[in-house]
CSV table of C-alpha atoms in Angstrom, one decimal:
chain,number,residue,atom,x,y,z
A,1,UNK,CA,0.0,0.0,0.0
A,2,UNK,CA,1.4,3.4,-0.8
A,3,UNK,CA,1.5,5.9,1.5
A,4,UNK,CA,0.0,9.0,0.9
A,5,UNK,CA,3.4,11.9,0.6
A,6,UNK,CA,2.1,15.4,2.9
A,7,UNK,CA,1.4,18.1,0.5
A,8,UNK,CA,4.6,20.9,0.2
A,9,UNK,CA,3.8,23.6,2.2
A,10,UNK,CA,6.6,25.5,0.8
A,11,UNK,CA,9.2,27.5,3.1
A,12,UNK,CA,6.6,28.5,4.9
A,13,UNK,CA,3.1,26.9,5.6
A,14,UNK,CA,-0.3,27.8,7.0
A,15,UNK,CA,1.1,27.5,10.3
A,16,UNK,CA,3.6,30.4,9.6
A,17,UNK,CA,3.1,33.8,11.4
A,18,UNK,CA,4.3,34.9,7.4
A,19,UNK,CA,0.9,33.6,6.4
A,20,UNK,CA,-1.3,35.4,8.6
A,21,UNK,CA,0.9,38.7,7.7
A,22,UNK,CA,0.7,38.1,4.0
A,23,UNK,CA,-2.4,37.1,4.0
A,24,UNK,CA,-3.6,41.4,4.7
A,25,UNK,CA,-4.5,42.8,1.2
A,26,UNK,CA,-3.8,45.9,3.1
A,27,UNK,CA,0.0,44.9,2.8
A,28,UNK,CA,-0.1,47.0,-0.4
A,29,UNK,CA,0.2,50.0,1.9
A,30,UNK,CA,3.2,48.4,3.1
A,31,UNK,CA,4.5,48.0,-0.3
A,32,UNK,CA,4.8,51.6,-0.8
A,33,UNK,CA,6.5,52.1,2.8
A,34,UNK,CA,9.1,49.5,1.5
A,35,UNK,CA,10.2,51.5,-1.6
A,36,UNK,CA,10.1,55.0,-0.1
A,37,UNK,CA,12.2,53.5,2.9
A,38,UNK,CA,14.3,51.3,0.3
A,39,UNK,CA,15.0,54.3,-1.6
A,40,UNK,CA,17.3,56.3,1.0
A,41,UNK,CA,19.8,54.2,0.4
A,42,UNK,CA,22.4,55.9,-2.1
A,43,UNK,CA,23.4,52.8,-3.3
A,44,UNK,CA,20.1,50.7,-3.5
A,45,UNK,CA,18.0,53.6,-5.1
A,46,UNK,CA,21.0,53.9,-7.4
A,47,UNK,CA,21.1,50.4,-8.3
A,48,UNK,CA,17.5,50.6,-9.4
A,49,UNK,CA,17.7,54.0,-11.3
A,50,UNK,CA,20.5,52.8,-13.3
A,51,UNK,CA,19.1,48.6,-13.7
A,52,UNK,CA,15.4,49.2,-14.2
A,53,UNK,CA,12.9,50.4,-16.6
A,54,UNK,CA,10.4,51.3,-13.5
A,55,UNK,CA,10.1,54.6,-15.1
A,56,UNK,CA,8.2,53.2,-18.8
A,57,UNK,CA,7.0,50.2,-17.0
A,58,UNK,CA,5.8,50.4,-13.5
A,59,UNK,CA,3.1,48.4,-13.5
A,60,UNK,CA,5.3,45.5,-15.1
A,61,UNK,CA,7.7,46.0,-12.4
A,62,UNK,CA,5.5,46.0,-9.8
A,63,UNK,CA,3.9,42.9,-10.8
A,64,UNK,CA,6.9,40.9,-11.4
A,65,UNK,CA,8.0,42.0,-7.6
A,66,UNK,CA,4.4,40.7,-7.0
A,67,UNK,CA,4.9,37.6,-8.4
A,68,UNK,CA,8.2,36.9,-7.0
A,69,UNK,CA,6.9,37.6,-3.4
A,70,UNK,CA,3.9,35.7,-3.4
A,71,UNK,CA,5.6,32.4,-4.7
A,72,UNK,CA,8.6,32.9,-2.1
A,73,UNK,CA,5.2,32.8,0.3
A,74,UNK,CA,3.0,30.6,-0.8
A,75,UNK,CA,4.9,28.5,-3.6
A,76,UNK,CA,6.0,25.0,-3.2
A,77,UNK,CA,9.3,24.1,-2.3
A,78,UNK,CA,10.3,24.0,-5.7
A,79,UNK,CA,8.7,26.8,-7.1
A,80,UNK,CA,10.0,29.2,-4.5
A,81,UNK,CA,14.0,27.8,-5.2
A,82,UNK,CA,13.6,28.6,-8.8
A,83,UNK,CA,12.0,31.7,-7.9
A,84,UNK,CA,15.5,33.0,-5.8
A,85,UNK,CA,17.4,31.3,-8.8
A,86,UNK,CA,15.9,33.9,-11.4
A,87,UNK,CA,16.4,36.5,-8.6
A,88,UNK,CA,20.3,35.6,-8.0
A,89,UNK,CA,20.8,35.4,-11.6
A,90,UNK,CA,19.5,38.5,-12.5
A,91,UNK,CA,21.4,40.3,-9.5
A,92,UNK,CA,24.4,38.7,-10.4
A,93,UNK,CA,25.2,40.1,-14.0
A,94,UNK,CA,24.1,43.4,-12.8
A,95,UNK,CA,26.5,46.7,-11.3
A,96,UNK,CA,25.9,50.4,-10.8
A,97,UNK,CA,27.5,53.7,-10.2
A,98,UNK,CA,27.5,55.6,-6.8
A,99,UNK,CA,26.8,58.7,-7.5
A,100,UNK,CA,28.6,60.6,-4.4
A,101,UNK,CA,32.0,58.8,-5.3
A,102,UNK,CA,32.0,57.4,-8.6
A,103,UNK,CA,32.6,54.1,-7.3
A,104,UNK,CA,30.9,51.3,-9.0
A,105,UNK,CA,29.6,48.0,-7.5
A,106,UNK,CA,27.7,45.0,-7.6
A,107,UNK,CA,24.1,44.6,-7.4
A,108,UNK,CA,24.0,42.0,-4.8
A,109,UNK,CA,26.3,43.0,-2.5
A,110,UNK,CA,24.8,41.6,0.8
A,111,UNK,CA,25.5,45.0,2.4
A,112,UNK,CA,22.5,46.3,0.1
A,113,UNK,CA,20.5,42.5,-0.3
A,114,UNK,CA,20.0,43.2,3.5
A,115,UNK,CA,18.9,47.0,3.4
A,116,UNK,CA,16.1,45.8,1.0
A,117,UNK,CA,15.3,42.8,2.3
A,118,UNK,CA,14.8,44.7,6.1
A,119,UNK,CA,13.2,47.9,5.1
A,120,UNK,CA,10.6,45.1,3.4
A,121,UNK,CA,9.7,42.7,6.1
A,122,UNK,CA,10.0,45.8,8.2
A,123,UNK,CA,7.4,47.4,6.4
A,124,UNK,CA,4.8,44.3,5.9
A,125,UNK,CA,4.9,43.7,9.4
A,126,UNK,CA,4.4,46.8,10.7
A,127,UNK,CA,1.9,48.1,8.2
A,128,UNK,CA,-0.3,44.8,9.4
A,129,UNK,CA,0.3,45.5,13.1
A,130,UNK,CA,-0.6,49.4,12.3
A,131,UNK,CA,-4.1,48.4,10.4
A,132,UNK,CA,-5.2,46.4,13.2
A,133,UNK,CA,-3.9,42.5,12.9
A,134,UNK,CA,-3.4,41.4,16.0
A,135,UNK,CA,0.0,40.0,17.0
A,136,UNK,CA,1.9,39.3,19.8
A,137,UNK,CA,5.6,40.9,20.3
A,138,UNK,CA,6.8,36.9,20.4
A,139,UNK,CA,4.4,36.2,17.1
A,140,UNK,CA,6.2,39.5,15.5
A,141,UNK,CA,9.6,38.1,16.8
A,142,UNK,CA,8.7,35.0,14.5
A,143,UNK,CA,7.8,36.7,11.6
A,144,UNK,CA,11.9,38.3,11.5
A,145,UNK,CA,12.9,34.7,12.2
A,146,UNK,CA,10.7,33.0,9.6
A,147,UNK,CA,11.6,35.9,7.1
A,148,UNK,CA,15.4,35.1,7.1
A,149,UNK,CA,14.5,32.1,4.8
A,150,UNK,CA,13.2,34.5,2.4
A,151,UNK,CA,16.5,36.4,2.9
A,152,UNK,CA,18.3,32.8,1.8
A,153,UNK,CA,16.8,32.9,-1.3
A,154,UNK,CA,18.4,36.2,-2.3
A,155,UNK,CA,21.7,34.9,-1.6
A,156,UNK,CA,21.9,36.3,2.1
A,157,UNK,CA,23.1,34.2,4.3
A,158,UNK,CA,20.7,34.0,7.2
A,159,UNK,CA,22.4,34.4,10.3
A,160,UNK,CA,23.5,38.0,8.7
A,161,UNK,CA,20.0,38.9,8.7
A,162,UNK,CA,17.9,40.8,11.9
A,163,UNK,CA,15.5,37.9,13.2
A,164,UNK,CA,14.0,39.6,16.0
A,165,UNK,CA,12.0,43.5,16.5
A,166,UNK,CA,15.1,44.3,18.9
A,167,UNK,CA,17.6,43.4,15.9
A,168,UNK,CA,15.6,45.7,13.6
A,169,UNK,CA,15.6,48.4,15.6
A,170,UNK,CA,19.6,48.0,16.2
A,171,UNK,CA,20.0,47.3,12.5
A,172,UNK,CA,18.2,50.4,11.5
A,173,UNK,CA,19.9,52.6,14.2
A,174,UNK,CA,23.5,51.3,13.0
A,175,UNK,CA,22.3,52.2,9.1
A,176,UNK,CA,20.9,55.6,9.9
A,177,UNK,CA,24.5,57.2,8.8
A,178,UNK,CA,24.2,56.0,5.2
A,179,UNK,CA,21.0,57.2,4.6
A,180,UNK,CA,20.4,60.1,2.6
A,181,UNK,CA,18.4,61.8,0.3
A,182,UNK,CA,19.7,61.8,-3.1
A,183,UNK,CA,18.4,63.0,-6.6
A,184,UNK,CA,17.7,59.0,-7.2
A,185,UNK,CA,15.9,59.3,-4.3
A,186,UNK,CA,13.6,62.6,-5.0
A,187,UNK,CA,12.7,61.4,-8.3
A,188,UNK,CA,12.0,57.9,-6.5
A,189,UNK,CA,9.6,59.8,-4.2
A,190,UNK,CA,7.7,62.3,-6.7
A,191,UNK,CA,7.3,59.2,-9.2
A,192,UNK,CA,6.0,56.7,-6.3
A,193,UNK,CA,3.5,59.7,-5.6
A,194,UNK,CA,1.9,60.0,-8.8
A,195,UNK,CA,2.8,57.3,-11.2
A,196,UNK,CA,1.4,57.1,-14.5
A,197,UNK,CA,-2.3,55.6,-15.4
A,198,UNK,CA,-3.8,54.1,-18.1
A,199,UNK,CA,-5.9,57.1,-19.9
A,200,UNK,CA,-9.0,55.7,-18.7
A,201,UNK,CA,-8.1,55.6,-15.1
A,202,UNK,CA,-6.4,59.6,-15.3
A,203,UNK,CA,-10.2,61.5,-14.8
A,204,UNK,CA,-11.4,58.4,-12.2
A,205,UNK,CA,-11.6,58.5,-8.7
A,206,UNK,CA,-8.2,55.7,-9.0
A,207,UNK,CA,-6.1,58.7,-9.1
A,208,UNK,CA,-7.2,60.8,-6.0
A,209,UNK,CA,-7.2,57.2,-4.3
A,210,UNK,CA,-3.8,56.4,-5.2
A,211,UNK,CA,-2.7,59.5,-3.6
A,212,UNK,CA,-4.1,59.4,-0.3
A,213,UNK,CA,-2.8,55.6,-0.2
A,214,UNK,CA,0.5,56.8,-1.6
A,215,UNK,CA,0.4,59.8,1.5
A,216,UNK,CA,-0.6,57.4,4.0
A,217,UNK,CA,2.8,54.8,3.2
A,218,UNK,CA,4.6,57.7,3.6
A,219,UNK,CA,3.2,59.1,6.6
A,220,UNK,CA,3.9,55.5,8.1
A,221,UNK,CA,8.0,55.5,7.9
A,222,UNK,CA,9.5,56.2,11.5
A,223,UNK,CA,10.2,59.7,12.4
A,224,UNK,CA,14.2,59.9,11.4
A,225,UNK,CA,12.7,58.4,8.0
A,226,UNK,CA,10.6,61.5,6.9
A,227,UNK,CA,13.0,63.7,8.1
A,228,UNK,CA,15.4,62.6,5.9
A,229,UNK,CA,13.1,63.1,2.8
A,230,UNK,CA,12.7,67.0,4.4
A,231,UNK,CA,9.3,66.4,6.2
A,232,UNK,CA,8.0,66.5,9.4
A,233,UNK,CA,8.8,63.1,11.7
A,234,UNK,CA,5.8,64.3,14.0
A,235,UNK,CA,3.7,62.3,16.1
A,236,UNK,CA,0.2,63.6,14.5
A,237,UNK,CA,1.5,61.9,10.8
A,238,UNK,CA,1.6,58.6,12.8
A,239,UNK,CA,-1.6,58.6,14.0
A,240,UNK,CA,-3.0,59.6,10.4
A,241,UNK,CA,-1.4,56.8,9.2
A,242,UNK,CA,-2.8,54.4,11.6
A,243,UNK,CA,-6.2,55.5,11.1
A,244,UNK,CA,-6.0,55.3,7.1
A,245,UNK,CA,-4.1,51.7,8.0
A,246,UNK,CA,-7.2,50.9,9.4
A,247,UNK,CA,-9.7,51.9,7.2
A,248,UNK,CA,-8.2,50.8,4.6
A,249,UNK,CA,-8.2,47.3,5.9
A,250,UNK,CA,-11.8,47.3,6.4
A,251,UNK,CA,-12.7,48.3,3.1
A,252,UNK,CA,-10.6,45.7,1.5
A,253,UNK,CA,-12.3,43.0,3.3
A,254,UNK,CA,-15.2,43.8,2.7
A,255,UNK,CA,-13.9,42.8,-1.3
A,256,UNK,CA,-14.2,39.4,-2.5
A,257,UNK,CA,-11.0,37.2,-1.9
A,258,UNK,CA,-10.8,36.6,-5.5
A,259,UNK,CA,-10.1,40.2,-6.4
A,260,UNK,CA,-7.1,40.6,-4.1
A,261,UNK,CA,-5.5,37.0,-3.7
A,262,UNK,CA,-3.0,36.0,-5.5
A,263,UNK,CA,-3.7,32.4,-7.9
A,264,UNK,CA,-0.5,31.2,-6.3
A,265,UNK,CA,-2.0,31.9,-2.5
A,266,UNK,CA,-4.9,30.3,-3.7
A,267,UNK,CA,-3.9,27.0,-5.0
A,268,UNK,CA,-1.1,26.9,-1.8
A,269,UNK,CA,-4.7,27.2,0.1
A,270,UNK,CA,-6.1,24.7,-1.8
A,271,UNK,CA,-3.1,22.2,-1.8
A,272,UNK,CA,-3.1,22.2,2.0
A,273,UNK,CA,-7.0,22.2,2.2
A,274,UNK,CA,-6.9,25.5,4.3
A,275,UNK,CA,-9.8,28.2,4.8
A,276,UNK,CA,-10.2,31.0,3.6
């Protein structure tokens, strides 16, 4: 008699704190936090002026990033290797120019793999926490720990990688210095505000929406972060934040699952014969 083989749950699995985070269509908030917090980084903003075509194709970008994230989460085993493969590969045949020294390096240097891979998870989890998912500070501590296998597929090597809400903190306090607010950066920050639309979207309500979401990400960086983009770091901008966080969240519930979820978090739902 054969024995039935357990179906892959992939690096993760429905017993993951990563799949109750990623499973907040509100995380799209937290996608814009990413990049504007990503994106003080002279060398990693530089790295994706000089590398990418987000500029004539932002919505392609975006959805390859997309794609790439949700089948690191929800993908088999298999499917989220190959996945870091394509990513790896890609990195690896690409450089850049730093544009305070003239100095050119390599895409995936870890020092920058890291910056980008914290000011993410960073971002997802907090923007979660902020619209109103409920974690403990021991569930959040999980969701670092879980994440460094996500960090493995990039080509980081794990134990290199913050684990814990205390290690964040300490990480971003010891990368503070090197941030700063570049031209890269500017034109990072005026684009990520008001991208282009298809024509038929430009006169809709999309636009004005865009915006507030777009404000609200913003608003949601930690204090120094604003600051360093020449805005206010005050208190009342968190609070904002939290409130549109919040709202947000409820309005997107209140959608059917099948206009936000992924078809890779479905059929990892389906594979494992978990609710919705």
């Amino acid at each position: 008699m054969t024995t039935a083989q357990p179906a892959d749950a992939g690096l993760f699995g429905p017993g993951s704190v990563t799949w109750r985070v990623h499973d907040e269509p509100v995380l799209l908030l937290g996608g814009l936090r990413s990049l504007f917090l990503q994106a003080l980084h002279p060398r990693a903003i530089a790295a994706v002026a000089q590398n990418s075509r987000y500029r004539e194709d932002p919505w392609g970008r975006l959805q390859r990033t997309s794609t790439y994230l949700v089948t690191a989460i929800y993908g088999t085993s298999a499917e989220a290797a190959a996945a870091g493969a394509r990513i790896r590969r890609l990195h690896a045949r690409m450089s850049a120019t730093d544009p305070r020294t003239g100095e050119r390096f390599a895409v995936d240097d870890p020092h920058l793999l890291r910056w980008v891979h914290v000011a993410e998870v960073e971002s997802f989890l907090t923007t979660a926490r902020r619209a109103g998912l409920r974690l403990t500070d021991a569930e959040a501590d999980r969701y670092y720990d879980e994440q460094r296998r996500g960090a493995a597929l990039v080509g980081l090597d794990p134990a290199t990688v913050p684990g814990s809400a205390a290690q964040v903190r300490d990480y971003y306090r010891a990368m503070r210095p090197e941030l700063a607010l570049t031209r890269d950066a500017a034109e990072a920050l005026c684009y990520l505000f008001a991208p282009p639309m298809p024509w038929w979207l430009t006169l809709s309500p999309a636009r004005p929406a865009y915006a507030g979401v777009a404000a609200a990400a913003f608003a949601s960086m930690p204090g120094w972060a604003r600051r360093r983009y020449g805005a206010l770091g005050l208190p009342v901008a968190d609070a904002a934040a939290t409130a549109t966080a919040q709202a947000l969240r409820t309005l997107l519930r209140t959608l059917p699952r099948r206009w936000w979820e992924s078809p890779v978090h479905r059929a990892a739902r389906e594979r494992l014969a978990t609710p919705a």
